[in-house]
XYZ file of N, CA and C in Angstrom:
345
model
N 39.113 15.110 -29.194
C 40.249 14.259 -29.501
C 39.806 13.070 -30.359
N 38.732 12.413 -29.954
C 38.285 11.217 -30.673
C 37.900 11.541 -32.117
N 37.119 12.611 -32.316
C 36.719 12.987 -33.678
C 37.937 13.336 -34.527
N 38.882 14.057 -33.947
C 40.100 14.424 -34.679
C 40.934 13.191 -35.000
N 40.954 12.240 -34.092
C 41.657 10.982 -34.338
C 41.030 10.255 -35.528
N 39.704 10.200 -35.565
C 39.016 9.521 -36.673
C 39.221 10.232 -38.005
N 39.546 11.530 -37.956
C 39.844 12.295 -39.175
C 41.338 12.244 -39.513
N 42.082 11.437 -38.770
C 43.524 11.258 -38.981
C 44.321 12.553 -38.856
N 43.882 13.438 -37.964
C 44.651 14.656 -37.726
C 45.902 14.276 -36.934
N 47.050 14.746 -37.419
C 48.335 14.328 -36.867
C 48.443 14.545 -35.362
N 48.007 15.698 -34.860
C 48.147 15.971 -33.424
C 47.380 14.937 -32.594
N 46.188 14.545 -33.066
C 45.379 13.563 -32.332
C 46.001 12.168 -32.430
N 46.518 11.827 -33.600
C 47.189 10.536 -33.765
C 48.397 10.441 -32.834
N 49.149 11.551 -32.707
C 50.317 11.555 -31.823
C 49.911 11.386 -30.359
N 48.787 11.993 -29.961
C 48.339 11.849 -28.572
C 47.985 10.393 -28.269
N 47.282 9.763 -29.179
C 46.916 8.359 -28.976
C 48.166 7.481 -29.035
N 49.056 7.777 -29.968
C 50.282 6.998 -30.100
C 51.149 7.106 -28.846
N 51.170 8.275 -28.208
C 51.993 8.496 -27.012
C 51.415 7.831 -25.766
N 50.150 7.460 -25.803
C 49.496 6.832 -24.649
C 49.837 5.347 -24.574
N 49.764 4.782 -23.381
C 50.021 3.352 -23.179
C 49.014 2.513 -23.956
N 49.467 1.353 -24.391
C 48.575 0.421 -25.082
C 48.521 -0.927 -24.381
N 49.334 -1.114 -23.379
C 49.416 -2.411 -22.704
C 50.465 -3.264 -23.376
N 51.373 -3.767 -22.598
C 52.459 -4.551 -23.157
C 52.373 -6.009 -22.778
N 53.344 -6.776 -23.231
C 53.363 -8.202 -22.923
C 53.823 -8.461 -21.495
N 53.489 -9.628 -20.988
C 54.005 -10.078 -19.708
C 53.227 -9.639 -18.487
N 51.958 -9.259 -18.646
C 51.166 -8.839 -17.483
C 51.112 -9.918 -16.414
N 50.934 -11.154 -16.827
C 50.803 -12.247 -15.860
C 52.135 -12.626 -15.224
N 53.224 -12.088 -15.748
C 54.539 -12.279 -15.141
C 54.938 -11.084 -14.287
N 54.021 -10.129 -14.124
C 54.304 -8.983 -13.268
C 54.729 -7.721 -13.990
N 54.711 -7.725 -15.322
C 55.060 -6.521 -16.076
C 53.834 -5.605 -16.108
N 53.685 -4.794 -15.068
C 52.448 -4.041 -14.878
C 52.588 -2.546 -15.166
N 53.739 -2.128 -15.680
C 53.935 -0.705 -15.960
C 54.171 -0.468 -17.445
N 53.421 0.462 -18.012
C 53.625 0.919 -19.382
C 53.367 2.415 -19.342
N 54.417 3.200 -19.374
C 54.264 4.642 -19.188
C 54.211 5.428 -20.491
N 53.984 4.759 -21.595
C 53.799 5.470 -22.848
C 55.041 6.237 -23.265
N 54.834 7.313 -24.035
C 55.944 8.106 -24.560
C 55.781 9.557 -24.107
N 56.398 9.886 -22.980
C 56.288 11.218 -22.378
C 56.707 12.325 -23.357
N 57.866 12.176 -23.966
C 58.384 13.210 -24.867
C 57.461 13.485 -26.036
N 56.927 12.432 -26.626
C 56.009 12.600 -27.748
C 54.746 13.316 -27.291
N 54.240 12.941 -26.128
C 53.003 13.541 -25.626
C 53.150 15.042 -25.404
N 54.181 15.445 -24.668
C 54.285 16.874 -24.342
C 54.710 17.724 -25.532
N 55.133 17.079 -26.629
C 55.489 17.847 -27.827
C 54.281 18.134 -28.719
N 53.134 17.524 -28.419
C 51.928 17.726 -29.233
C 51.379 19.134 -29.015
N 51.086 19.805 -30.129
C 50.436 21.120 -30.078
C 49.230 21.059 -31.002
N 48.057 21.369 -30.463
C 46.824 21.355 -31.261
C 46.815 22.551 -32.208
N 46.046 22.471 -33.301
C 45.952 23.598 -34.230
C 45.558 24.882 -33.506
N 46.209 25.967 -33.879
C 45.923 27.251 -33.246
C 46.476 27.344 -31.836
N 47.281 26.357 -31.455
C 47.878 26.297 -30.120
C 46.839 26.427 -29.009
N 45.647 25.827 -29.228
C 44.589 25.860 -28.215
C 44.985 25.085 -26.965
N 45.766 24.026 -27.141
C 46.265 23.246 -26.009
C 47.448 22.420 -26.464
N 48.131 21.858 -25.494
C 49.269 20.978 -25.738
C 48.940 19.597 -25.175
N 49.824 18.663 -25.420
C 49.676 17.341 -24.829
C 50.087 17.367 -23.367
N 49.369 16.620 -22.559
C 49.655 16.511 -21.126
C 49.742 15.023 -20.776
N 50.859 14.612 -20.230
C 51.116 13.204 -19.917
C 50.585 12.900 -18.521
N 49.631 11.988 -18.413
C 49.025 11.635 -17.123
C 49.268 10.164 -16.829
N 49.800 9.885 -15.644
C 50.051 8.508 -15.225
C 48.882 8.045 -14.366
N 48.344 6.884 -14.699
C 47.194 6.305 -14.008
C 47.652 5.042 -13.284
N 47.311 4.926 -12.021
C 47.560 3.695 -11.273
C 46.200 3.126 -10.892
N 46.023 1.836 -11.090
C 44.723 1.207 -10.845
C 44.767 0.290 -9.631
N 43.601 -0.053 -9.162
C 43.416 -1.066 -8.127
C 42.245 -1.949 -8.560
N 42.435 -3.265 -8.442
C 41.336 -4.182 -8.694
C 41.370 -4.911 -10.015
N 42.394 -4.660 -10.847
C 42.437 -5.342 -12.144
C 43.230 -6.641 -12.054
N 44.416 -6.582 -11.477
C 45.277 -7.760 -11.408
C 44.829 -8.666 -10.259
N 45.043 -9.984 -10.392
C 44.658 -10.910 -9.324
C 45.365 -10.562 -8.019
N 44.669 -10.756 -6.906
C 45.256 -10.459 -5.593
C 46.463 -11.350 -5.328
N 46.414 -12.581 -5.810
C 47.515 -13.515 -5.604
C 48.260 -13.708 -6.923
N 49.149 -12.779 -7.238
C 49.904 -12.856 -8.493
C 50.791 -14.090 -8.546
N 51.252 -14.581 -7.382
C 52.137 -15.742 -7.378
C 51.462 -16.979 -7.960
N 50.139 -17.063 -7.852
C 49.439 -18.219 -8.401
C 49.443 -18.200 -9.927
N 49.680 -17.038 -10.516
C 49.710 -16.933 -11.975
C 50.997 -17.541 -12.539
N 52.086 -17.418 -11.792
C 53.366 -17.938 -12.244
C 54.163 -18.390 -11.016
N 53.864 -19.581 -10.467
C 54.483 -20.019 -9.218
C 55.999 -20.187 -9.289
N 56.558 -20.356 -10.492
C 58.008 -20.517 -10.617
C 58.742 -19.181 -10.503
N 58.009 -18.093 -10.635
C 58.633 -16.771 -10.586
C 57.753 -15.851 -9.747
N 57.813 -15.965 -8.423
C 56.938 -15.145 -7.581
C 57.246 -13.657 -7.706
N 56.208 -12.868 -7.524
C 56.330 -11.411 -7.587
C 56.538 -10.898 -6.171
N 57.504 -10.031 -5.987
C 57.737 -9.456 -4.664
C 56.509 -8.678 -4.210
N 56.102 -8.815 -2.945
C 54.915 -8.100 -2.450
C 54.991 -6.592 -2.672
N 56.190 -6.023 -2.603
C 56.317 -4.570 -2.778
C 56.071 -4.137 -4.215
N 56.071 -5.083 -5.140
C 55.859 -4.743 -6.544
C 54.408 -4.900 -6.981
N 53.535 -5.256 -6.084
C 52.133 -5.480 -6.448
C 51.409 -4.149 -6.588
N 51.630 -3.502 -7.713
C 51.078 -2.174 -7.951
C 49.759 -2.194 -8.687
N 49.328 -3.345 -9.118
C 48.246 -3.431 -10.074
C 48.777 -2.838 -11.365
N 47.970 -2.206 -12.162
C 48.466 -1.663 -13.427
C 48.812 -0.191 -13.286
N 49.866 0.218 -13.979
C 50.222 1.621 -14.063
C 50.452 1.923 -15.542
N 49.721 2.903 -16.055
C 49.837 3.249 -17.463
C 49.663 4.748 -17.628
N 49.832 5.225 -18.846
C 49.693 6.663 -19.069
C 48.719 6.940 -20.206
N 48.162 8.122 -20.144
C 47.349 8.636 -21.240
C 47.853 10.032 -21.566
N 47.820 10.361 -22.830
C 48.170 11.701 -23.282
C 46.850 12.414 -23.551
N 46.594 13.467 -22.810
C 45.329 14.192 -22.914
C 45.610 15.668 -23.168
N 44.604 16.415 -23.624
C 44.793 17.858 -23.805
C 45.134 18.540 -22.479
N 45.990 19.539 -22.534
C 46.389 20.266 -21.325
C 45.217 20.987 -20.678
N 44.113 21.100 -21.380
C 42.916 21.721 -20.800
C 42.204 20.778 -19.825
N 42.583 19.499 -19.801
C 41.990 18.533 -18.868
C 42.651 18.662 -17.500
N 41.841 18.591 -16.457
C 42.366 18.624 -15.091
C 42.596 17.190 -14.609
N 43.390 17.006 -13.560
C 43.535 15.662 -12.994
C 42.184 15.053 -12.603
N 41.278 15.881 -12.125
C 39.946 15.400 -11.757
C 39.186 14.896 -12.986
N 39.305 15.606 -14.113
C 38.671 15.163 -15.362
C 39.190 13.784 -15.758
N 40.507 13.631 -15.723
C 41.126 12.367 -16.131
C 40.676 11.239 -15.206
N 40.696 11.462 -13.896
C 40.279 10.434 -12.937
C 38.821 10.045 -13.150
N 37.958 11.031 -13.366
C 36.536 10.747 -13.589
C 36.347 9.842 -14.797
N 36.994 10.170 -15.908
C 36.854 9.364 -17.124
C 37.470 7.977 -16.953
N 38.607 7.900 -16.275
C 39.233 6.600 -16.038
C 38.351 5.725 -15.158
N 37.783 6.304 -14.104
C 36.934 5.512 -13.208
C 35.686 4.996 -13.915
N 35.125 5.787 -14.817
C 33.967 5.318 -15.595
C 34.381 4.118 -16.448
N 35.526 4.223 -17.114
C 35.996 3.129 -17.961
C 36.356 1.898 -17.133
N 37.010 2.104 -16.002
C 37.447 0.979 -15.167
C 36.308 0.330 -14.390
N 35.225 1.054 -14.196
C 34.081 0.525 -13.452
C 33.539 -0.762 -14.080
N 33.639 -0.875 -15.394
C 33.107 -2.059 -16.071
C 33.862 -3.332 -15.693
N 35.079 -3.181 -15.147
C 35.844 -4.350 -14.702
C 36.056 -4.318 -13.182
N 35.187 -3.575 -12.489
C 35.233 -3.461 -11.025
C 36.588 -2.996 -10.506
N 37.181 -2.021 -11.198
C 38.466 -1.465 -10.784
C 38.326 0.044 -10.640
N 39.318 0.660 -10.015
C 39.337 2.114 -9.858
C 40.741 2.632 -10.114
N 40.829 3.931 -10.325
C 42.138 4.574 -10.417
C 42.414 5.259 -9.088
N 43.703 5.457 -8.797
C 44.041 6.148 -7.549
C 44.894 7.361 -7.840
């Protein structure tokens, strides 16, 4: 995927484009960015070797434990403390275990995990 993205192959560009990039308002509790599901599942690699697969990732350990201290005028409901939830568009040949393994390696650098 990465090499194809660097070669500007349309299918790879669409997979990256369909994935979450992080939006504004994290410190105000805007912790969900689910990307573009329709765009992701419409991706077909050359020769139909695989399709796009939309995977939702939920993390633990990235957002502060006390979100209310970030914005005391607008407290976050305890039931909404999800940490971050985002999506990645990956080849359909990837298993959920593959995605979790790669996410945990990336998140380890900030002492976080995926669930």
